[in-house]
C-alpha cells in the first residue's frame, strides 16, 4: 500500500534493522523500544488490523507465532520468555495501520499493561 510506513519498511524503501525475513513476513527492531528486546513482526501483505483477519488470511497469524518462536530460540529468550502482543484499533493503542505483533523481552514485563 503506497502510503503505509510498514509496507515501506517491508519492501526496504524505509531502512530498518531486520531480525528475520521470509516470503510472508518480516521482523524488525522497534524505533522506540519499550524493552531491551523489542521487535515488530508484520505480514508483508497490507492488513490494516486484527479486525481484517478472517478465514481467507488467518494462516498468517499462526505463521507469525511460529516465527516468534524461531526468533526467541535465536535470541536465547525461549526459556526466559517474552510477550507477543497486538494492539488493535484506537482503544487498543494501535498507532500504525498495518497489523503488527510486538515481541518484547529481556526485562521482567508487568501485567496488566497501562
Ligand atoms: P502500535 O502503537 O501501532 O501498536 O505500534 C507501532 C509501533 O511502531 C510503535 O512501537 C513505534 O515505536 C513503531 N514505529 C513507528 N514508526 C516506526 C518506524 O519508522 N520504524 C520502526 N522501526 N518502528 C516504528
Ligand atoms: Zn502496509
Tab-separated table of N, CA and C and ligand atoms in Angstrom:
chain	number	residue	atom	x	y	z
A	1	UNK	N	0.861	-1.199	0.000
A	1	UNK	CA	0.000	0.000	0.000
A	1	UNK	C	0.896	1.248	0.000
A	2	UNK	N	0.616	2.187	-0.894
A	2	UNK	CA	1.536	3.281	-1.215
A	2	UNK	C	1.971	4.108	-0.005
A	3	UNK	N	1.008	4.448	0.861
A	3	UNK	CA	1.335	5.393	1.920
A	3	UNK	C	1.584	4.753	3.277
A	4	UNK	N	1.818	3.469	3.288
A	4	UNK	CA	1.937	2.765	4.568
A	4	UNK	C	3.408	2.618	4.958
A	5	UNK	N	3.735	3.128	6.124
A	5	UNK	CA	5.117	3.115	6.602
A	5	UNK	C	5.646	1.680	6.772
A	6	UNK	N	4.782	0.752	7.229
A	6	UNK	CA	5.262	-0.616	7.434
A	6	UNK	C	5.395	-1.371	6.108
A	7	UNK	N	4.551	-1.054	5.115
A	7	UNK	CA	4.770	-1.623	3.779
A	7	UNK	C	6.128	-1.164	3.251
A	8	UNK	N	6.443	0.116	3.499
A	8	UNK	CA	7.732	0.656	3.026
A	8	UNK	C	8.908	0.011	3.760
A	9	UNK	N	8.734	-0.267	5.029
A	9	UNK	CA	9.793	-0.971	5.775
A	9	UNK	C	9.941	-2.391	5.217
A	10	UNK	N	8.801	-3.052	4.981
A	10	UNK	CA	8.845	-4.446	4.497
A	10	UNK	C	9.529	-4.553	3.135
A	11	UNK	N	9.330	-3.529	2.280
A	11	UNK	CA	9.949	-3.636	0.941
A	11	UNK	C	11.294	-2.914	0.832
A	12	UNK	N	11.791	-2.410	1.983
A	12	UNK	CA	13.135	-1.836	2.012
A	12	UNK	C	13.213	-0.358	1.639
A	13	UNK	N	12.059	0.255	1.323
A	13	UNK	CA	12.044	1.685	0.972
A	13	UNK	C	12.454	2.553	2.158
A	14	UNK	N	12.030	2.137	3.350
A	14	UNK	CA	12.445	2.826	4.586
A	14	UNK	C	13.374	1.873	5.327
A	15	UNK	N	14.578	2.325	5.670
A	15	UNK	CA	15.523	1.419	6.314
A	15	UNK	C	15.095	1.048	7.727
A	16	UNK	N	15.369	-0.178	8.107
A	16	UNK	CA	15.151	-0.614	9.490
A	16	UNK	C	16.062	-1.804	9.740
A	17	UNK	N	16.136	-2.183	10.994
A	17	UNK	CA	17.014	-3.303	11.356
A	17	UNK	C	16.210	-4.593	11.372
A	18	UNK	N	16.313	-5.358	10.313
A	18	UNK	CA	15.593	-6.636	10.233
A	18	UNK	C	16.245	-7.675	11.146
A	19	UNK	N	15.428	-8.443	11.831
A	19	UNK	CA	15.985	-9.603	12.538
A	19	UNK	C	15.525	-10.902	11.871
A	20	UNK	N	14.523	-10.815	10.978
A	20	UNK	CA	14.017	-12.008	10.297
A	20	UNK	C	13.250	-11.575	9.051
A	21	UNK	N	13.334	-12.392	7.997
A	21	UNK	CA	12.509	-12.156	6.809
A	21	UNK	C	12.239	-13.479	6.107
A	22	UNK	N	11.019	-13.656	5.627
A	22	UNK	CA	10.720	-14.753	4.696
A	22	UNK	C	9.721	-14.220	3.667
A	23	UNK	N	9.126	-15.101	2.892
A	23	UNK	CA	8.243	-14.623	1.817
A	23	UNK	C	6.937	-14.011	2.349
A	24	UNK	N	6.576	-14.319	3.604
A	24	UNK	CA	5.280	-13.870	4.121
A	24	UNK	C	5.356	-12.756	5.165
A	25	UNK	N	6.490	-12.653	5.862
A	25	UNK	CA	6.572	-11.666	6.939
A	25	UNK	C	7.992	-11.167	7.165
A	26	UNK	N	8.079	-10.060	7.891
A	26	UNK	CA	9.377	-9.557	8.328
A	26	UNK	C	9.291	-9.187	9.801
A	27	UNK	N	10.441	-9.216	10.472
A	27	UNK	CA	10.543	-8.744	11.851
A	27	UNK	C	11.681	-7.739	11.903
A	28	UNK	N	11.407	-6.603	12.540
A	28	UNK	CA	12.422	-5.543	12.612
A	28	UNK	C	12.346	-4.857	13.972
A	29	UNK	N	13.454	-4.206	14.334
A	29	UNK	CA	13.525	-3.576	15.654
A	29	UNK	C	12.659	-2.329	15.716
A	30	UNK	N	11.900	-2.208	16.818
A	30	UNK	CA	11.056	-1.033	17.023
A	30	UNK	C	11.944	0.203	17.199
A	31	UNK	N	11.526	1.311	16.581
A	31	UNK	CA	12.312	2.550	16.628
A	31	UNK	C	12.317	3.164	18.035
A	32	UNK	N	11.303	2.833	18.835
A	32	UNK	CA	11.213	3.331	20.223
A	32	UNK	C	11.035	2.147	21.160
A	33	UNK	N	12.114	1.397	21.366
A	33	UNK	CA	11.978	0.140	22.124
A	33	UNK	C	11.473	0.339	23.554
A	34	UNK	N	10.511	-0.492	23.931
A	34	UNK	CA	9.934	-0.450	25.281
A	34	UNK	C	10.504	-1.538	26.180
A	35	UNK	N	11.500	-2.231	25.683
A	35	UNK	CA	12.182	-3.285	26.451
A	35	UNK	C	13.534	-3.480	25.777
A	36	UNK	N	14.502	-4.080	26.466
A	36	UNK	CA	15.815	-4.294	25.844
A	36	UNK	C	15.720	-5.056	24.513
A	37	UNK	N	14.720	-5.924	24.401
A	37	UNK	CA	14.451	-6.579	23.113
A	37	UNK	C	13.029	-6.221	22.710
A	38	UNK	N	12.880	-5.543	21.576
A	38	UNK	CA	11.542	-5.129	21.114
A	38	UNK	C	11.550	-5.130	19.594
A	39	UNK	N	10.914	-6.126	19.017
A	39	UNK	CA	10.785	-6.168	17.552
A	39	UNK	C	9.308	-6.198	17.184
A	40	UNK	N	9.038	-5.797	15.950
A	40	UNK	CA	7.687	-5.853	15.399
A	40	UNK	C	7.682	-6.920	14.323
A	41	UNK	N	6.726	-7.823	14.394
A	41	UNK	CA	6.587	-8.854	13.361
A	41	UNK	C	5.338	-8.503	12.558
A	42	UNK	N	5.525	-8.366	11.247
A	42	UNK	CA	4.400	-7.915	10.401
A	42	UNK	C	4.263	-8.813	9.172
A	43	UNK	N	3.021	-8.947	8.690
A	43	UNK	CA	2.858	-9.630	7.396
A	43	UNK	C	3.349	-8.707	6.282
A	44	UNK	N	3.870	-9.266	5.204
A	44	UNK	CA	4.242	-8.435	4.057
A	44	UNK	C	2.985	-7.879	3.386
A	45	UNK	N	1.929	-8.666	3.448
A	45	UNK	CA	0.656	-8.206	2.894
A	45	UNK	C	0.100	-7.079	3.768
A	46	UNK	N	-0.461	-6.048	3.134
A	46	UNK	CA	-1.040	-4.943	3.900
A	46	UNK	C	-2.383	-5.364	4.493
A	47	UNK	N	-2.368	-5.671	5.785
A	47	UNK	CA	-3.591	-5.980	6.543
A	47	UNK	C	-3.682	-4.890	7.596
A	48	UNK	N	-4.782	-4.153	7.624
A	48	UNK	CA	-4.857	-2.956	8.475
A	48	UNK	C	-4.768	-3.309	9.962
A	49	UNK	N	-5.571	-4.274	10.385
A	49	UNK	CA	-5.586	-4.608	11.814
A	49	UNK	C	-6.115	-6.022	11.994
A	50	UNK	N	-6.111	-6.481	13.234
A	50	UNK	CA	-6.635	-7.811	13.546
A	50	UNK	C	-8.104	-7.936	13.153
A	51	UNK	N	-8.784	-6.808	13.028
A	51	UNK	CA	-10.193	-6.837	12.607
A	51	UNK	C	-10.357	-7.264	11.152
A	52	UNK	N	-9.265	-7.305	10.398
A	52	UNK	CA	-9.339	-7.754	8.997
A	52	UNK	C	-8.980	-9.228	8.841
A	53	UNK	N	-8.751	-9.901	9.966
A	53	UNK	CA	-8.415	-11.329	9.890
A	53	UNK	C	-9.704	-12.145	9.754
A	54	UNK	N	-9.710	-13.013	8.738
A	54	UNK	CA	-10.846	-13.915	8.541
A	54	UNK	C	-10.317	-15.254	8.025
A	55	UNK	N	-11.209	-16.122	7.602
A	55	UNK	CA	-10.805	-17.472	7.183
A	55	UNK	C	-9.832	-17.446	5.997
A	56	UNK	N	-9.877	-16.382	5.195
A	56	UNK	CA	-9.036	-16.355	3.991
A	56	UNK	C	-7.572	-16.008	4.292
A	57	UNK	N	-7.321	-15.296	5.416
A	57	UNK	CA	-5.942	-14.839	5.665
A	57	UNK	C	-5.410	-15.198	7.055
A	58	UNK	N	-6.178	-15.969	7.828
A	58	UNK	CA	-5.798	-16.209	9.228
A	58	UNK	C	-4.518	-17.047	9.376
A	59	UNK	N	-4.097	-17.736	8.320
A	59	UNK	CA	-2.886	-18.559	8.451
A	59	UNK	C	-1.656	-17.701	8.741
A	60	UNK	N	-1.700	-16.426	8.380
A	60	UNK	CA	-0.547	-15.546	8.636
A	60	UNK	C	-0.313	-15.375	10.141
A	61	UNK	N	-1.388	-15.437	10.910
A	61	UNK	CA	-1.248	-15.244	12.360
A	61	UNK	C	-0.492	-16.423	12.978
A	62	UNK	N	-0.867	-17.624	12.576
A	62	UNK	CA	-0.133	-18.811	13.049
A	62	UNK	C	1.316	-18.770	12.598
A	63	UNK	N	1.513	-18.306	11.368
A	63	UNK	CA	2.873	-18.207	10.853
A	63	UNK	C	3.699	-17.227	11.684
A	64	UNK	N	3.100	-16.090	12.029
A	64	UNK	CA	3.818	-15.086	12.828
A	64	UNK	C	4.196	-15.653	14.201
A	65	UNK	N	3.319	-16.445	14.806
A	65	UNK	CA	3.653	-17.062	16.096
A	65	UNK	C	4.795	-18.077	15.937
A	66	UNK	N	4.803	-18.786	14.813
A	66	UNK	CA	5.894	-19.734	14.545
A	66	UNK	C	7.216	-18.981	14.398
A	67	UNK	N	7.156	-17.848	13.701
A	67	UNK	CA	8.356	-17.014	13.515
A	67	UNK	C	8.824	-16.460	14.866
A	68	UNK	N	7.881	-16.049	15.705
A	68	UNK	CA	8.250	-15.534	17.034
A	68	UNK	C	9.017	-16.594	17.826
A	69	UNK	N	8.567	-17.830	17.759
A	69	UNK	CA	9.257	-18.911	18.485
A	69	UNK	C	10.663	-19.123	17.913
A	70	UNK	N	10.781	-19.011	16.608
A	70	UNK	CA	12.087	-19.147	15.953
A	70	UNK	C	13.035	-18.031	16.398
A	71	UNK	N	12.527	-16.796	16.405
A	71	UNK	CA	13.328	-15.647	16.840
A	71	UNK	C	13.726	-15.825	18.309
A	72	UNK	N	12.795	-16.298	19.113
A	72	UNK	CA	13.062	-16.486	20.544
A	72	UNK	C	14.219	-17.464	20.757
A	73	UNK	N	14.226	-18.545	19.983
A	73	UNK	CA	15.325	-19.514	20.105
A	73	UNK	C	16.640	-18.879	19.680
A	74	UNK	N	16.613	-18.108	18.584
A	74	UNK	CA	17.837	-17.456	18.089
A	74	UNK	C	18.360	-16.420	19.081
A	75	UNK	N	17.443	-15.723	19.754
A	75	UNK	CA	17.831	-14.659	20.691
A	75	UNK	C	18.144	-15.198	22.083
A	76	UNK	N	17.889	-16.498	22.291
A	76	UNK	CA	18.132	-17.104	23.598
A	76	UNK	C	17.123	-16.682	24.651
A	77	UNK	N	15.901	-16.361	24.216
A	77	UNK	CA	14.855	-15.982	25.183
A	77	UNK	C	13.725	-17.014	25.190
A	78	UNK	N	13.986	-18.165	24.597
A	78	UNK	CA	12.957	-19.205	24.553
A	78	UNK	C	12.669	-19.756	25.945
A	79	UNK	N	13.657	-19.746	26.845
A	79	UNK	CA	13.433	-20.266	28.200
A	79	UNK	C	12.965	-19.162	29.138
A	80	UNK	N	13.501	-17.956	28.977
A	80	UNK	CA	13.156	-16.856	29.891
A	80	UNK	C	11.803	-16.237	29.539
A	81	UNK	N	11.415	-16.300	28.274
A	81	UNK	CA	10.080	-15.841	27.884
A	81	UNK	C	10.056	-14.466	27.234
A	82	UNK	N	8.892	-14.143	26.761
A	82	UNK	CA	8.698	-12.881	26.040
A	82	UNK	C	7.210	-12.576	26.011
A	83	UNK	N	6.873	-11.370	25.580
A	83	UNK	CA	5.466	-11.011	25.372
A	83	UNK	C	5.247	-10.750	23.888
A	84	UNK	N	4.177	-11.337	23.352
A	84	UNK	CA	3.809	-11.154	21.949
A	84	UNK	C	2.429	-10.522	21.971
A	85	UNK	N	2.332	-9.279	21.487
A	85	UNK	CA	1.082	-8.552	21.690
A	85	UNK	C	0.687	-7.767	20.440
A	86	UNK	N	-0.611	-7.741	20.195
A	86	UNK	CA	-1.171	-6.995	19.071
A	86	UNK	C	-2.106	-5.918	19.621
A	87	UNK	N	-1.853	-4.673	19.248
A	87	UNK	CA	-2.761	-3.588	19.583
A	87	UNK	C	-3.704	-3.404	18.405
A	88	UNK	N	-5.008	-3.405	18.686
A	88	UNK	CA	-6.000	-3.315	17.604
A	88	UNK	C	-6.896	-2.105	17.822
A	89	UNK	N	-6.845	-1.175	16.875
A	89	UNK	CA	-7.748	-0.023	16.922
A	89	UNK	C	-7.348	1.011	17.962
A	90	UNK	N	-8.126	2.081	18.009
A	90	UNK	CA	-7.798	3.248	18.840
A	90	UNK	C	-7.667	2.883	20.319
A	91	UNK	N	-8.683	2.240	20.882
A	91	UNK	CA	-8.631	1.927	22.309
A	91	UNK	C	-7.612	0.833	22.617
A	92	UNK	N	-7.254	0.065	21.613
A	92	UNK	CA	-6.209	-0.946	21.801
A	92	UNK	C	-4.804	-0.353	21.744
A	93	UNK	N	-4.717	0.924	21.369
A	93	UNK	CA	-3.413	1.591	21.331
A	93	UNK	C	-2.687	1.455	19.998
A	94	UNK	N	-3.416	1.053	18.941
A	94	UNK	CA	-2.771	0.897	17.632
A	94	UNK	C	-2.533	2.271	17.001
A	95	UNK	N	-1.282	2.534	16.626
A	95	UNK	CA	-0.950	3.824	16.004
A	95	UNK	C	-0.529	3.680	14.545
A	96	UNK	N	-0.179	2.480	14.119
A	96	UNK	CA	0.203	2.250	12.723
A	96	UNK	C	-0.797	1.268	12.107
A	97	UNK	N	-1.428	1.699	11.007
A	97	UNK	CA	-2.495	0.917	10.395
A	97	UNK	C	-2.029	-0.176	9.455
A	98	UNK	N	-1.120	-0.979	9.926
A	98	UNK	CA	-0.676	-2.198	9.241
A	98	UNK	C	-0.426	-3.187	10.378
A	99	UNK	N	-1.222	-4.236	10.433
A	99	UNK	CA	-1.194	-5.165	11.572
A	99	UNK	C	0.233	-5.588	11.934
A	100	UNK	N	0.511	-5.557	13.218
A	100	UNK	CA	1.847	-5.955	13.691
A	100	UNK	C	1.734	-6.562	15.078
A	101	UNK	N	2.680	-7.417	15.376
A	101	UNK	CA	2.785	-8.008	16.707
A	101	UNK	C	4.075	-7.502	17.342
A	102	UNK	N	3.940	-6.928	18.531
A	102	UNK	CA	5.118	-6.526	19.289
A	102	UNK	C	5.673	-7.768	19.988
A	103	UNK	N	6.977	-7.963	19.896
A	103	UNK	CA	7.640	-9.028	20.650
A	103	UNK	C	8.616	-8.340	21.596
A	104	UNK	N	8.322	-8.456	22.902
A	104	UNK	CA	9.098	-7.743	23.921
A	104	UNK	C	9.745	-8.750	24.863
A	105	UNK	N	10.987	-8.460	25.245
A	105	UNK	CA	11.675	-9.394	26.123
A	105	UNK	C	12.897	-8.744	26.770
A	106	UNK	N	13.561	-9.545	27.592
A	106	UNK	CA	14.823	-9.205	28.265
A	106	UNK	C	14.623	-8.201	29.400
A	107	UNK	N	13.405	-8.099	29.889
A	107	UNK	CA	13.143	-7.487	31.188
A	107	UNK	C	11.879	-8.138	31.744
A	108	UNK	N	11.653	-7.926	33.059
A	108	UNK	CA	10.506	-8.535	33.704
A	108	UNK	C	9.266	-7.690	33.405
A	109	UNK	N	8.460	-8.103	32.435
A	109	UNK	CA	7.320	-7.297	31.990
A	109	UNK	C	6.182	-7.379	33.002
A	110	UNK	N	5.525	-6.266	33.209
A	110	UNK	CA	4.456	-6.197	34.208
A	110	UNK	C	3.098	-6.495	33.570
A	111	UNK	N	2.147	-6.860	34.398
A	111	UNK	CA	0.778	-7.080	33.987
A	111	UNK	C	-0.144	-6.565	35.072
A	112	UNK	N	-1.236	-5.872	34.788
A	112	UNK	CA	-1.743	-5.560	33.463
A	112	UNK	C	-0.987	-4.389	32.819
A	113	UNK	N	-1.065	-4.295	31.479
A	113	UNK	CA	-0.456	-3.166	30.790
A	113	UNK	C	-1.261	-1.890	31.090
A	114	UNK	N	-0.699	-0.740	30.825
A	114	UNK	CA	-1.352	0.539	31.144
A	114	UNK	C	-2.496	0.839	30.198
B	1	LIG	P1	1.305	0.392	17.792
B	1	LIG	O1	1.240	1.594	18.686
B	1	LIG	O2	0.594	0.668	16.487
B	1	LIG	O3	0.900	-0.888	18.421
B	1	LIG	O4	2.844	0.190	17.453
B	1	LIG	C1	3.511	0.893	16.472
B	1	LIG	C2	4.982	0.743	16.766
B	1	LIG	O5	5.705	1.101	15.600
B	1	LIG	C3	5.495	1.655	17.901
B	1	LIG	O6	6.075	0.849	18.911
B	1	LIG	C4	6.511	2.556	17.206
B	1	LIG	O7	7.617	2.832	18.007
B	1	LIG	C5	6.887	1.750	15.971
B	1	LIG	N1	7.276	2.548	14.818
B	1	LIG	C6	6.600	3.619	14.304
B	1	LIG	N2	7.257	4.112	13.232
B	1	LIG	C7	8.353	3.319	13.057
B	1	LIG	C8	9.430	3.337	12.113
B	1	LIG	O8	9.501	4.163	11.195
B	1	LIG	N3	10.382	2.373	12.227
B	1	LIG	C9	10.332	1.441	13.233
B	1	LIG	N4	11.335	0.547	13.272
B	1	LIG	N5	9.345	1.403	14.147
B	1	LIG	C10	8.370	2.329	14.064
B	2	LIG	ZN1	1.044	-1.627	4.959
